[in-house]
């Protein structure tokens, strides 16, 4: 299987690799894994408490090129978005942007899961409200 | 009924492809198919591989691997018996025996051989056997994960991760150490303490890996007792526990592999 140019670009030149201070009140951390392939992905966001805008995002992924590219792209996309906007990112958009083949779709699912997990962590820290109540999310489709 | 007819209409269709493809539902894997249940040559009720009356090879029908070997859908399996069956059938399906048969019979014997090999390889391996059974039982890991993500997106609910968070943390940490080791090696540096630490971690994970297999056998026993009970709820529970265990096992397998690679290079 050959990787698309965009995957190769993110893979050889990943954006936003690194970590943020996990204990900071403004930082949300998502750690997710895909048992299909054994990949593990950590994605962190730093959120402006006034505006809910994601001001910074970092990731560290151990896995295949597609998983690295998916999470690299995810950090690019969430930056500058509000938390609610970021929750609308779909794995299918990642698939399209990176031209992922069907066998690598789970990498994009993992990246979406990582975004959600990070936002969930941040919300839990800040509202003390777990987002498992459907009515609490504003933007829904 | 209509599906059986569909299969009967294409006797040449490769059963192997049908079985290897991701089944959309359980039923696509279990189709004895009334329309194909008699021997094409003599009309007797046929068996899966050969006609019991005239001995002619039969066109393969899409049966699951357990049915192919006339085994119950159980996980404790007499592998010695399976092996004997395999060699017996391999011998009977050998291409040399069909060198003078007509083209159609040659093709069927080849397809049956190929199916036989796949079925044997899958069932003799305890992990592959378990994974295969889970697929038969409707487990579609990737599909289910995707659906759960879509649900989380639509409802704002939190998706349940299939891998326990503490295991993910451990895997992540160990991967960080591995990266450090690779970096050091690249720079020509040597950190005996780190190598020692990784060796220790590796042993720990290898023990976990072995222990998981023993745990899995416990679930096999539960499953085998339940398989004919009709207790769907209990069956579903054991199925999910096996799935959960195999997921964890995958992680640990990859991790140990990566540690070995990093230590050896």
mmCIF file of C-alpha atoms in Angstrom:
data_model
loop_
_atom_site.group_PDB
_atom_site.id
_atom_site.type_symbol
_atom_site.label_atom_id
_atom_site.label_comp_id
_atom_site.label_asym_id
_atom_site.label_seq_id
_atom_site.Cartn_x
_atom_site.Cartn_y
_atom_site.Cartn_z
ATOM 1 C CA UNK A 1 0.000 0.000 0.000
ATOM 2 C CA UNK A 2 1.360 3.403 -0.816
ATOM 3 C CA UNK A 3 0.680 6.531 1.180
ATOM 4 C CA UNK A 4 -0.782 9.644 -0.378
ATOM 5 C CA UNK A 5 1.422 12.720 -0.722
ATOM 6 C CA UNK A 6 -0.435 14.454 2.083
ATOM 7 C CA UNK A 7 0.095 11.529 4.447
ATOM 8 C CA UNK A 8 3.778 11.469 3.555
ATOM 9 C CA UNK A 9 4.013 15.192 4.138
ATOM 10 C CA UNK A 10 2.472 14.980 7.613
ATOM 11 C CA UNK A 11 4.471 11.872 8.384
ATOM 12 C CA UNK A 12 7.862 13.285 7.473
ATOM 13 C CA UNK A 13 7.028 16.749 8.750
ATOM 14 C CA UNK A 14 4.460 16.316 11.518
ATOM 15 C CA UNK A 15 2.903 19.502 12.882
ATOM 16 C CA UNK A 16 2.555 20.204 16.573
ATOM 17 C CA UNK A 17 4.392 17.221 17.976
ATOM 18 C CA UNK A 18 4.941 17.524 21.686
ATOM 19 C CA UNK A 19 3.046 17.898 24.887
ATOM 20 C CA UNK A 20 1.281 20.481 27.015
ATOM 21 C CA UNK A 21 1.133 20.611 30.793
ATOM 22 C CA UNK A 22 -1.354 17.921 31.655
ATOM 23 C CA UNK A 23 -2.111 19.382 35.072
ATOM 24 C CA UNK A 24 -2.937 22.857 33.756
ATOM 25 C CA UNK A 25 -6.554 23.903 34.154
ATOM 26 C CA UNK A 26 -6.711 25.090 30.530
ATOM 27 C CA UNK A 27 -5.352 21.881 29.041
ATOM 28 C CA UNK A 28 -7.403 18.893 27.994
ATOM 29 C CA UNK A 29 -5.739 15.553 27.298
ATOM 30 C CA UNK A 30 -7.071 12.699 25.214
ATOM 31 C CA UNK A 31 -5.334 9.337 25.125
ATOM 32 C CA UNK A 32 -6.909 6.786 22.818
ATOM 33 C CA UNK A 33 -5.965 3.532 21.175
ATOM 34 C CA UNK A 34 -7.004 1.391 18.250
ATOM 35 C CA UNK A 35 -6.888 -2.306 19.067
ATOM 36 C CA UNK A 36 -7.037 -3.201 15.357
ATOM 37 C CA UNK A 37 -3.445 -2.119 14.974
ATOM 38 C CA UNK A 38 -2.183 -1.366 18.472
ATOM 39 C CA UNK A 39 -1.709 2.334 17.786
ATOM 40 C CA UNK A 40 -1.790 4.794 20.635
ATOM 41 C CA UNK A 41 -2.465 8.492 20.225
ATOM 42 C CA UNK A 42 -2.253 11.372 22.668
ATOM 43 C CA UNK A 43 -3.758 14.705 21.741
ATOM 44 C CA UNK A 44 -3.774 17.786 23.958
ATOM 45 C CA UNK A 45 -5.515 21.113 23.605
ATOM 46 C CA UNK A 46 -5.055 24.418 25.368
ATOM 47 C CA UNK A 47 -8.301 26.309 25.593
ATOM 48 C CA UNK A 48 -8.853 30.002 26.240
ATOM 49 C CA UNK A 49 -11.209 30.033 29.240
ATOM 50 C CA UNK A 50 -12.945 33.248 28.108
ATOM 51 C CA UNK A 51 -13.590 32.444 24.473
ATOM 52 C CA UNK A 52 -13.460 28.610 24.462
ATOM 53 C CA UNK A 53 -11.119 28.908 21.508
ATOM 54 C CA UNK A 54 -8.465 26.220 21.199
ATOM 55 C CA UNK A 55 -5.262 28.229 21.161
ATOM 56 C CA UNK A 56 -2.759 25.431 21.010
ATOM 57 C CA UNK A 57 -2.729 21.735 20.284
ATOM 58 C CA UNK A 58 -0.038 19.079 20.543
ATOM 59 C CA UNK A 59 0.075 15.408 19.777
ATOM 60 C CA UNK A 60 2.229 12.352 20.113
ATOM 61 C CA UNK A 61 1.284 9.204 18.244
ATOM 62 C CA UNK A 62 2.912 5.805 18.189
ATOM 63 C CA UNK A 63 1.622 4.031 15.150
ATOM 64 C CA UNK A 64 1.593 3.879 11.391
ATOM 65 C CA UNK A 65 2.036 6.775 8.994
ATOM 66 C CA UNK A 66 -1.700 7.226 8.584
ATOM 67 C CA UNK A 67 -2.257 7.470 12.332
ATOM 68 C CA UNK A 68 0.522 10.040 12.658
ATOM 69 C CA UNK A 69 -0.798 12.034 9.704
ATOM 70 C CA UNK A 70 -4.383 11.892 11.011
ATOM 71 C CA UNK A 71 -3.408 13.245 14.406
ATOM 72 C CA UNK A 72 -1.065 15.825 12.941
ATOM 73 C CA UNK A 73 -3.890 17.082 10.747
ATOM 74 C CA UNK A 74 -6.302 16.997 13.700
ATOM 75 C CA UNK A 75 -4.080 19.374 15.692
ATOM 76 C CA UNK A 76 -3.906 21.737 12.725
ATOM 77 C CA UNK A 77 -7.643 21.711 12.323
ATOM 78 C CA UNK A 78 -8.633 22.234 15.955
ATOM 79 C CA UNK A 79 -6.339 25.195 16.432
ATOM 80 C CA UNK A 80 -8.322 28.436 16.218
ATOM 81 C CA UNK A 81 -11.660 26.656 16.499
ATOM 82 C CA UNK A 82 -13.937 26.880 19.498
ATOM 83 C CA UNK A 83 -14.451 23.716 21.457
ATOM 84 C CA UNK A 84 -17.937 23.265 20.039
ATOM 85 C CA UNK A 85 -16.669 23.761 16.490
ATOM 86 C CA UNK A 86 -13.921 21.221 17.056
ATOM 87 C CA UNK A 87 -16.510 18.698 18.194
ATOM 88 C CA UNK A 88 -17.991 18.853 14.707
ATOM 89 C CA UNK A 89 -14.869 17.559 12.981
ATOM 90 C CA UNK A 90 -15.705 14.288 11.313
ATOM 91 C CA UNK A 91 -13.355 11.410 10.688
ATOM 92 C CA UNK A 92 -14.628 11.294 7.099
ATOM 93 C CA UNK A 93 -13.205 14.785 6.526
ATOM 94 C CA UNK A 94 -9.808 13.520 7.648
ATOM 95 C CA UNK A 95 -10.148 10.528 5.321
ATOM 96 C CA UNK A 96 -10.909 12.862 2.447
ATOM 97 C CA UNK A 97 -8.164 15.352 3.163
ATOM 98 C CA UNK A 98 -5.507 12.637 3.466
ATOM 99 C CA UNK A 99 -6.975 10.294 0.836
ATOM 100 C CA UNK A 100 -6.825 7.428 3.303
ATOM 101 C CA UNK A 101 -7.559 3.981 1.883
ATOM 102 C CA UNK A 102 -10.357 1.913 3.466
ATOM 103 C CA UNK A 103 -7.916 -0.130 5.573
ATOM 104 C CA UNK A 104 -6.716 3.071 7.241
ATOM 105 C CA UNK A 105 -10.076 4.596 8.066
ATOM 106 C CA UNK A 106 -9.692 3.505 11.672
ATOM 107 C CA UNK A 107 -6.756 5.917 11.957
ATOM 108 C CA UNK A 108 -9.080 8.807 11.197
ATOM 109 C CA UNK A 109 -11.624 7.463 13.686
ATOM 110 C CA UNK A 110 -8.865 7.390 16.272
ATOM 111 C CA UNK A 111 -7.987 11.021 15.574
ATOM 112 C CA UNK A 112 -11.608 12.091 15.992
ATOM 113 C CA UNK A 113 -11.808 10.085 19.215
ATOM 114 C CA UNK A 114 -8.659 11.818 20.442
ATOM 115 C CA UNK A 115 -10.138 15.281 19.793
ATOM 116 C CA UNK A 116 -13.326 14.327 21.639
ATOM 117 C CA UNK A 117 -11.451 12.757 24.533
ATOM 118 C CA UNK A 118 -9.283 15.875 24.925
ATOM 119 C CA UNK A 119 -12.314 18.170 24.875
ATOM 120 C CA UNK A 120 -14.136 15.918 27.304
ATOM 121 C CA UNK A 121 -11.173 16.068 29.660
ATOM 122 C CA UNK A 122 -11.057 19.849 29.431
ATOM 123 C CA UNK A 123 -14.790 20.182 30.054
ATOM 124 C CA UNK A 124 -14.615 17.860 33.008
ATOM 125 C CA UNK A 125 -11.858 19.983 34.507
ATOM 126 C CA UNK A 126 -13.679 23.235 33.927
ATOM 127 C CA UNK A 127 -17.370 22.678 34.439
ATOM 128 C CA UNK A 128 -17.156 19.619 36.573
ATOM 129 C CA UNK A 129 -19.899 18.359 34.293
ATOM 130 C CA UNK A 130 -19.341 15.170 32.389
ATOM 131 C CA UNK A 131 -20.541 15.536 28.842
ATOM 132 C CA UNK A 132 -22.475 12.336 28.809
ATOM 133 C CA UNK A 133 -25.757 14.167 28.952
ATOM 134 C CA UNK A 134 -26.783 14.775 25.341
ATOM 135 C CA UNK A 135 -28.686 17.971 26.158
ATOM 136 C CA UNK A 136 -25.527 19.742 27.282
ATOM 137 C CA UNK A 137 -23.973 20.029 23.853
ATOM 138 C CA UNK A 138 -25.151 22.999 21.890
ATOM 139 C CA UNK A 139 -24.112 22.338 18.357
ATOM 140 C CA UNK A 140 -25.617 19.168 17.091
ATOM 141 C CA UNK A 141 -26.428 17.828 13.714
ATOM 142 C CA UNK B 1 -34.445 -19.092 0.732
ATOM 143 C CA UNK B 2 -33.796 -16.478 -1.911
ATOM 144 C CA UNK B 3 -30.168 -16.362 -0.890
ATOM 145 C CA UNK B 4 -29.827 -20.077 -1.315
ATOM 146 C CA UNK B 5 -31.225 -19.654 -4.792
ATOM 147 C CA UNK B 6 -28.749 -16.895 -5.447
ATOM 148 C CA UNK B 7 -25.881 -19.188 -4.594
ATOM 149 C CA UNK B 8 -27.266 -22.012 -6.614
ATOM 150 C CA UNK B 9 -27.360 -19.709 -9.605
ATOM 151 C CA UNK B 10 -23.610 -19.197 -9.449
ATOM 152 C CA UNK B 11 -22.011 -22.507 -8.677
ATOM 153 C CA UNK B 12 -18.654 -21.202 -9.823
ATOM 154 C CA UNK B 13 -18.584 -18.252 -7.430
ATOM 155 C CA UNK B 14 -15.648 -18.475 -5.083
ATOM 156 C CA UNK B 15 -16.722 -19.429 -1.617
ATOM 157 C CA UNK B 16 -13.359 -18.443 -0.255
ATOM 158 C CA UNK B 17 -13.950 -14.845 -1.198
ATOM 159 C CA UNK B 18 -17.364 -14.939 0.366
ATOM 160 C CA UNK B 19 -15.933 -16.252 3.613
ATOM 161 C CA UNK B 20 -12.982 -13.924 3.732
ATOM 162 C CA UNK B 21 -14.984 -10.824 3.015
ATOM 163 C CA UNK B 22 -16.334 -9.014 6.023
ATOM 164 C CA UNK B 23 -19.717 -10.541 6.599
ATOM 165 C CA UNK B 24 -22.473 -7.991 6.788
ATOM 166 C CA UNK B 25 -24.454 -10.308 8.942
ATOM 167 C CA UNK B 26 -24.109 -13.681 10.509
ATOM 168 C CA UNK B 27 -26.413 -15.197 7.969
ATOM 169 C CA UNK B 28 -24.051 -14.567 5.095
ATOM 170 C CA UNK B 29 -21.661 -17.045 6.671
ATOM 171 C CA UNK B 30 -24.118 -19.780 7.411
ATOM 172 C CA UNK B 31 -25.904 -20.816 4.327
ATOM 173 C CA UNK B 32 -26.243 -24.529 3.920
ATOM 174 C CA UNK B 33 -28.603 -23.623 1.121
ATOM 175 C CA UNK B 34 -31.411 -25.985 0.293
ATOM 176 C CA UNK B 35 -30.936 -25.575 -3.409
ATOM 177 C CA UNK B 36 -27.414 -26.950 -3.187
ATOM 178 C CA UNK B 37 -28.058 -29.713 -0.724
ATOM 179 C CA UNK B 38 -28.136 -32.586 -3.174
ATOM 180 C CA UNK B 39 -25.266 -34.067 -5.130
ATOM 181 C CA UNK B 40 -24.968 -32.548 -8.618
ATOM 182 C CA UNK B 41 -24.037 -35.958 -10.006
ATOM 183 C CA UNK B 42 -26.340 -38.528 -8.413
ATOM 184 C CA UNK B 43 -28.918 -36.441 -6.575
ATOM 185 C CA UNK B 44 -28.283 -37.912 -3.115
ATOM 186 C CA UNK B 45 -28.267 -35.582 -0.128
ATOM 187 C CA UNK B 46 -24.778 -34.190 -0.337
ATOM 188 C CA UNK B 47 -22.121 -33.612 2.289
ATOM 189 C CA UNK B 48 -19.976 -30.487 2.410
ATOM 190 C CA UNK B 49 -17.053 -31.874 0.411
ATOM 191 C CA UNK B 50 -17.987 -35.164 -1.261
ATOM 192 C CA UNK B 51 -21.192 -36.973 -2.042
ATOM 193 C CA UNK B 52 -21.652 -39.742 0.473
ATOM 194 C CA UNK B 53 -23.240 -41.980 -2.156
ATOM 195 C CA UNK B 54 -21.185 -41.563 -5.314
ATOM 196 C CA UNK B 55 -18.091 -39.916 -3.841
ATOM 197 C CA UNK B 56 -17.992 -37.056 -6.341
ATOM 198 C CA UNK B 57 -16.451 -33.765 -5.249
ATOM 199 C CA UNK B 58 -19.108 -31.134 -4.575
ATOM 200 C CA UNK B 59 -19.153 -27.451 -5.462
ATOM 201 C CA UNK B 60 -18.204 -25.553 -2.309
ATOM 202 C CA UNK B 61 -21.082 -23.988 -0.429
ATOM 203 C CA UNK B 62 -20.558 -20.969 1.765
ATOM 204 C CA UNK B 63 -20.396 -22.628 5.148
ATOM 205 C CA UNK B 64 -18.357 -21.376 8.059
ATOM 206 C CA UNK B 65 -15.086 -23.107 8.928
ATOM 207 C CA UNK B 66 -16.570 -24.992 11.861
ATOM 208 C CA UNK B 67 -19.287 -26.459 9.659
ATOM 209 C CA UNK B 68 -16.719 -27.210 6.985
ATOM 210 C CA UNK B 69 -15.080 -29.635 9.412
ATOM 211 C CA UNK B 70 -18.442 -30.713 10.860
ATOM 212 C CA UNK B 71 -17.458 -29.249 14.214
ATOM 213 C CA UNK B 72 -19.682 -27.541 16.762
ATOM 214 C CA UNK B 73 -19.052 -23.835 17.225
ATOM 215 C CA UNK B 74 -16.934 -24.444 20.282
ATOM 216 C CA UNK B 75 -13.540 -23.086 21.208
ATOM 217 C CA UNK B 76 -12.024 -26.073 22.948
ATOM 218 C CA UNK B 77 -11.040 -28.098 19.966
ATOM 219 C CA UNK B 78 -9.330 -31.432 19.493
ATOM 220 C CA UNK B 79 -6.509 -30.191 17.278
ATOM 221 C CA UNK B 80 -5.134 -33.688 16.738
ATOM 222 C CA UNK B 81 -8.473 -34.739 15.307
ATOM 223 C CA UNK B 82 -8.637 -31.570 13.230
ATOM 224 C CA UNK B 83 -5.203 -32.317 11.828
ATOM 225 C CA UNK B 84 -6.176 -35.871 10.889
ATOM 226 C CA UNK B 85 -9.304 -34.574 9.147
ATOM 227 C CA UNK B 86 -7.236 -31.996 7.353
ATOM 228 C CA UNK B 87 -4.738 -34.514 5.994
ATOM 229 C CA UNK B 88 -7.477 -36.909 5.037
ATOM 230 C CA UNK B 89 -9.361 -34.256 3.084
ATOM 231 C CA UNK B 90 -6.170 -32.828 1.574
ATOM 232 C CA UNK B 91 -5.369 -36.252 0.222
ATOM 233 C CA UNK B 92 -8.848 -36.727 -1.216
ATOM 234 C CA UNK B 93 -8.844 -33.287 -2.811
ATOM 235 C CA UNK B 94 -5.369 -33.576 -4.288
ATOM 236 C CA UNK B 95 -5.248 -32.093 -7.820
ATOM 237 C CA UNK B 96 -3.617 -35.258 -9.169
ATOM 238 C CA UNK B 97 -6.803 -37.154 -8.440
ATOM 239 C CA UNK B 98 -8.728 -34.757 -10.671
ATOM 240 C CA UNK B 99 -6.292 -34.570 -13.548
ATOM 241 C CA UNK B 100 -8.699 -36.553 -15.725
ATOM 242 C CA UNK B 101 -11.934 -35.174 -14.291
ATOM 243 C CA UNK B 102 -13.894 -32.601 -16.254
ATOM 244 C CA UNK B 103 -13.029 -28.952 -15.926
ATOM 245 C CA UNK B 104 -15.854 -28.173 -13.532
ATOM 246 C CA UNK B 105 -14.844 -30.898 -11.087
ATOM 247 C CA UNK B 106 -11.230 -29.765 -11.265
ATOM 248 C CA UNK B 107 -12.282 -26.248 -10.345
ATOM 249 C CA UNK B 108 -14.465 -27.421 -7.496
ATOM 250 C CA UNK B 109 -11.727 -29.589 -6.049
ATOM 251 C CA UNK B 110 -9.343 -26.666 -6.208
ATOM 252 C CA UNK B 111 -11.783 -24.341 -4.512
ATOM 253 C CA UNK B 112 -12.498 -26.947 -1.869
ATOM 254 C CA UNK B 113 -8.750 -27.370 -1.311
ATOM 255 C CA UNK B 114 -8.274 -23.684 -0.906
ATOM 256 C CA UNK B 115 -11.195 -23.492 1.493
ATOM 257 C CA UNK B 116 -9.797 -26.458 3.388
ATOM 258 C CA UNK B 117 -6.442 -24.739 3.847
ATOM 259 C CA UNK B 118 -8.003 -21.522 5.054
ATOM 260 C CA UNK B 119 -10.338 -23.336 7.417
ATOM 261 C CA UNK B 120 -7.530 -25.442 8.847
ATOM 262 C CA UNK B 121 -5.112 -22.561 9.288
ATOM 263 C CA UNK B 122 -7.794 -20.531 11.042
ATOM 264 C CA UNK B 123 -9.090 -23.213 13.364
ATOM 265 C CA UNK B 124 -5.827 -24.800 14.435
ATOM 266 C CA UNK B 125 -4.502 -21.501 15.809
ATOM 267 C CA UNK B 126 -6.187 -20.768 19.145
ATOM 268 C CA UNK B 127 -6.193 -16.997 18.724
ATOM 269 C CA UNK B 128 -7.277 -17.023 15.083
ATOM 270 C CA UNK B 129 -9.980 -19.512 16.019
ATOM 271 C CA UNK B 130 -11.282 -17.202 18.721
ATOM 272 C CA UNK B 131 -11.148 -14.159 16.462
ATOM 273 C CA UNK B 132 -12.961 -16.061 13.756
ATOM 274 C CA UNK B 133 -15.680 -17.153 16.143
ATOM 275 C CA UNK B 134 -16.122 -13.565 17.300
ATOM 276 C CA UNK B 135 -16.565 -12.516 13.680
ATOM 277 C CA UNK B 136 -19.160 -15.231 13.222
ATOM 278 C CA UNK B 137 -20.865 -13.904 16.311
ATOM 279 C CA UNK B 138 -21.215 -10.523 14.675
ATOM 280 C CA UNK B 139 -18.214 -8.715 16.116
ATOM 281 C CA UNK B 140 -16.964 -6.112 13.675
ATOM 282 C CA UNK B 141 -14.357 -4.233 15.606
ATOM 283 C CA UNK B 142 -13.696 -1.474 13.149
ATOM 284 C CA UNK B 143 -17.298 -1.016 12.092
ATOM 285 C CA UNK B 144 -18.453 -0.894 15.706
ATOM 286 C CA UNK B 145 -15.765 1.604 16.613
ATOM 287 C CA UNK B 146 -16.781 3.858 13.730
ATOM 288 C CA UNK B 147 -20.441 3.654 14.665
ATOM 289 C CA UNK B 148 -19.649 4.475 18.303
ATOM 290 C CA UNK B 149 -17.677 7.545 17.200
ATOM 291 C CA UNK B 150 -20.532 8.699 15.005
ATOM 292 C CA UNK B 151 -22.920 8.242 17.895
ATOM 293 C CA UNK B 152 -20.660 10.243 20.192
ATOM 294 C CA UNK B 153 -20.540 13.021 17.598
ATOM 295 C CA UNK B 154 -24.293 13.091 17.194
ATOM 296 C CA UNK B 155 -25.250 12.893 20.849
ATOM 297 C CA UNK B 156 -22.325 14.446 22.704
ATOM 298 C CA UNK B 157 -22.010 11.280 24.732
ATOM 299 C CA UNK B 158 -18.599 9.932 25.605
ATOM 300 C CA UNK B 159 -17.411 7.016 23.549
ATOM 301 C CA UNK B 160 -16.359 4.066 25.605
ATOM 302 C CA UNK B 161 -12.785 3.175 24.763
ATOM 303 C CA UNK B 162 -12.234 -0.529 24.213
ATOM 304 C CA UNK B 163 -8.740 -0.445 25.639
ATOM 305 C CA UNK B 164 -8.537 0.302 29.371
ATOM 306 C CA UNK B 165 -7.010 3.752 30.050
ATOM 307 C CA UNK B 166 -4.377 2.444 32.453
ATOM 308 C CA UNK B 167 -3.065 0.024 29.831
ATOM 309 C CA UNK B 168 -2.981 2.857 27.291
ATOM 310 C CA UNK B 169 -0.966 4.942 29.753
ATOM 311 C CA UNK B 170 1.523 2.130 30.251
ATOM 312 C CA UNK B 171 1.812 1.550 26.508
ATOM 313 C CA UNK B 172 2.342 5.243 25.910
ATOM 314 C CA UNK B 173 5.008 5.562 28.579
ATOM 315 C CA UNK B 174 6.901 2.540 27.377
ATOM 316 C CA UNK B 175 6.779 3.867 23.812
ATOM 317 C CA UNK B 176 8.294 7.124 25.032
ATOM 318 C CA UNK B 177 11.158 5.184 26.619
ATOM 319 C CA UNK B 178 11.627 3.194 23.438
ATOM 320 C CA UNK B 179 11.885 6.387 21.475
ATOM 321 C CA UNK B 180 14.501 7.655 23.863
ATOM 322 C CA UNK B 181 16.485 4.471 23.455
ATOM 323 C CA UNK B 182 16.359 4.672 19.666
ATOM 324 C CA UNK B 183 17.473 8.284 19.831
ATOM 325 C CA UNK B 184 20.395 7.408 22.101
ATOM 326 C CA UNK B 185 21.477 4.601 19.833
ATOM 327 C CA UNK B 186 21.411 6.940 16.882
ATOM 328 C CA UNK B 187 23.697 9.335 18.726
ATOM 329 C CA UNK B 188 25.985 6.481 19.664
ATOM 330 C CA UNK B 189 25.187 6.886 23.338
ATOM 331 C CA UNK B 190 24.585 4.126 25.773
ATOM 332 C CA UNK B 191 22.280 4.156 28.760
ATOM 333 C CA UNK B 192 22.513 0.819 30.573
ATOM 334 C CA UNK B 193 19.914 1.909 33.120
ATOM 335 C CA UNK B 194 17.318 2.556 30.416
ATOM 336 C CA UNK B 195 18.054 -0.746 28.715
ATOM 337 C CA UNK B 196 17.750 -2.541 32.018
ATOM 338 C CA UNK B 197 14.455 -0.797 32.702
ATOM 339 C CA UNK B 198 13.099 -1.750 29.278
ATOM 340 C CA UNK B 199 14.126 -5.370 29.781
ATOM 341 C CA UNK B 200 12.276 -5.419 33.062
ATOM 342 C CA UNK B 201 9.183 -3.874 31.514
ATOM 343 C CA UNK B 202 9.326 -6.334 28.659
ATOM 344 C CA UNK B 203 9.372 -9.286 31.058
ATOM 345 C CA UNK B 204 6.412 -7.853 32.890
ATOM 346 C CA UNK B 205 4.436 -7.495 29.680
ATOM 347 C CA UNK B 206 5.417 -10.956 28.486
ATOM 348 C CA UNK B 207 4.059 -12.388 31.725
ATOM 349 C CA UNK B 208 0.857 -10.434 31.229
ATOM 350 C CA UNK B 209 0.657 -11.770 27.695
ATOM 351 C CA UNK B 210 0.926 -15.365 28.865
ATOM 352 C CA UNK B 211 -1.570 -14.785 31.639
ATOM 353 C CA UNK B 212 -4.085 -13.413 29.141
ATOM 354 C CA UNK B 213 -3.980 -16.644 27.198
ATOM 355 C CA UNK B 214 -4.787 -18.624 30.324
ATOM 356 C CA UNK B 215 -7.615 -16.217 31.047
ATOM 357 C CA UNK B 216 -8.890 -16.676 27.510
ATOM 358 C CA UNK B 217 -9.095 -20.433 27.998
ATOM 359 C CA UNK B 218 -11.349 -19.799 30.955
ATOM 360 C CA UNK B 219 -13.697 -17.874 28.661
ATOM 361 C CA UNK B 220 -13.545 -20.714 26.131
ATOM 362 C CA UNK B 221 -14.909 -23.073 28.760
ATOM 363 C CA UNK B 222 -17.690 -20.654 29.604
ATOM 364 C CA UNK B 223 -18.492 -20.187 25.948
ATOM 365 C CA UNK B 224 -18.566 -23.893 25.167
ATOM 366 C CA UNK B 225 -20.978 -24.515 28.003
ATOM 367 C CA UNK B 226 -23.234 -21.710 26.826
ATOM 368 C CA UNK B 227 -23.102 -22.300 23.111
ATOM 369 C CA UNK B 228 -26.208 -24.448 22.885
ATOM 370 C CA UNK B 229 -27.995 -22.951 25.863
ATOM 371 C CA UNK B 230 -29.937 -20.306 23.942
ATOM 372 C CA UNK B 231 -29.012 -17.815 26.659
ATOM 373 C CA UNK B 232 -28.226 -14.902 24.352
ATOM 374 C CA UNK B 233 -27.416 -12.507 27.134
ATOM 375 C CA UNK B 234 -24.851 -14.769 28.772
ATOM 376 C CA UNK B 235 -23.354 -15.611 25.386
ATOM 377 C CA UNK B 236 -23.063 -11.936 24.529
ATOM 378 C CA UNK B 237 -21.319 -11.265 27.797
ATOM 379 C CA UNK B 238 -18.676 -13.944 27.291
ATOM 380 C CA UNK B 239 -18.242 -12.825 23.690
ATOM 381 C CA UNK B 240 -17.552 -9.242 24.805
ATOM 382 C CA UNK B 241 -15.136 -10.398 27.485
ATOM 383 C CA UNK B 242 -13.174 -12.385 24.914
ATOM 384 C CA UNK B 243 -13.125 -9.414 22.583
ATOM 385 C CA UNK B 244 -11.904 -7.145 25.328
ATOM 386 C CA UNK B 245 -9.164 -9.588 26.208
ATOM 387 C CA UNK B 246 -7.983 -9.954 22.609
ATOM 388 C CA UNK B 247 -7.867 -6.180 22.252
ATOM 389 C CA UNK B 248 -5.594 -5.893 25.252
ATOM 390 C CA UNK B 249 -3.527 -8.784 23.996
ATOM 391 C CA UNK B 250 -2.966 -7.086 20.627
ATOM 392 C CA UNK B 251 -1.528 -4.070 22.362
ATOM 393 C CA UNK B 252 0.824 -6.074 24.496
ATOM 394 C CA UNK B 253 1.954 -8.177 21.532
ATOM 395 C CA UNK B 254 2.867 -5.091 19.512
ATOM 396 C CA UNK B 255 4.565 -3.537 22.470
ATOM 397 C CA UNK B 256 6.773 -6.545 23.193
ATOM 398 C CA UNK B 257 7.617 -6.768 19.503
ATOM 399 C CA UNK B 258 8.681 -3.118 19.462
ATOM 400 C CA UNK B 259 10.768 -3.463 22.615
ATOM 401 C CA UNK B 260 12.535 -6.477 21.159
ATOM 402 C CA UNK B 261 13.284 -4.597 17.964
ATOM 403 C CA UNK B 262 14.614 -1.574 19.797
ATOM 404 C CA UNK B 263 16.805 -3.654 22.093
ATOM 405 C CA UNK B 264 18.258 -5.729 19.287
ATOM 406 C CA UNK B 265 19.035 -2.964 16.819
#
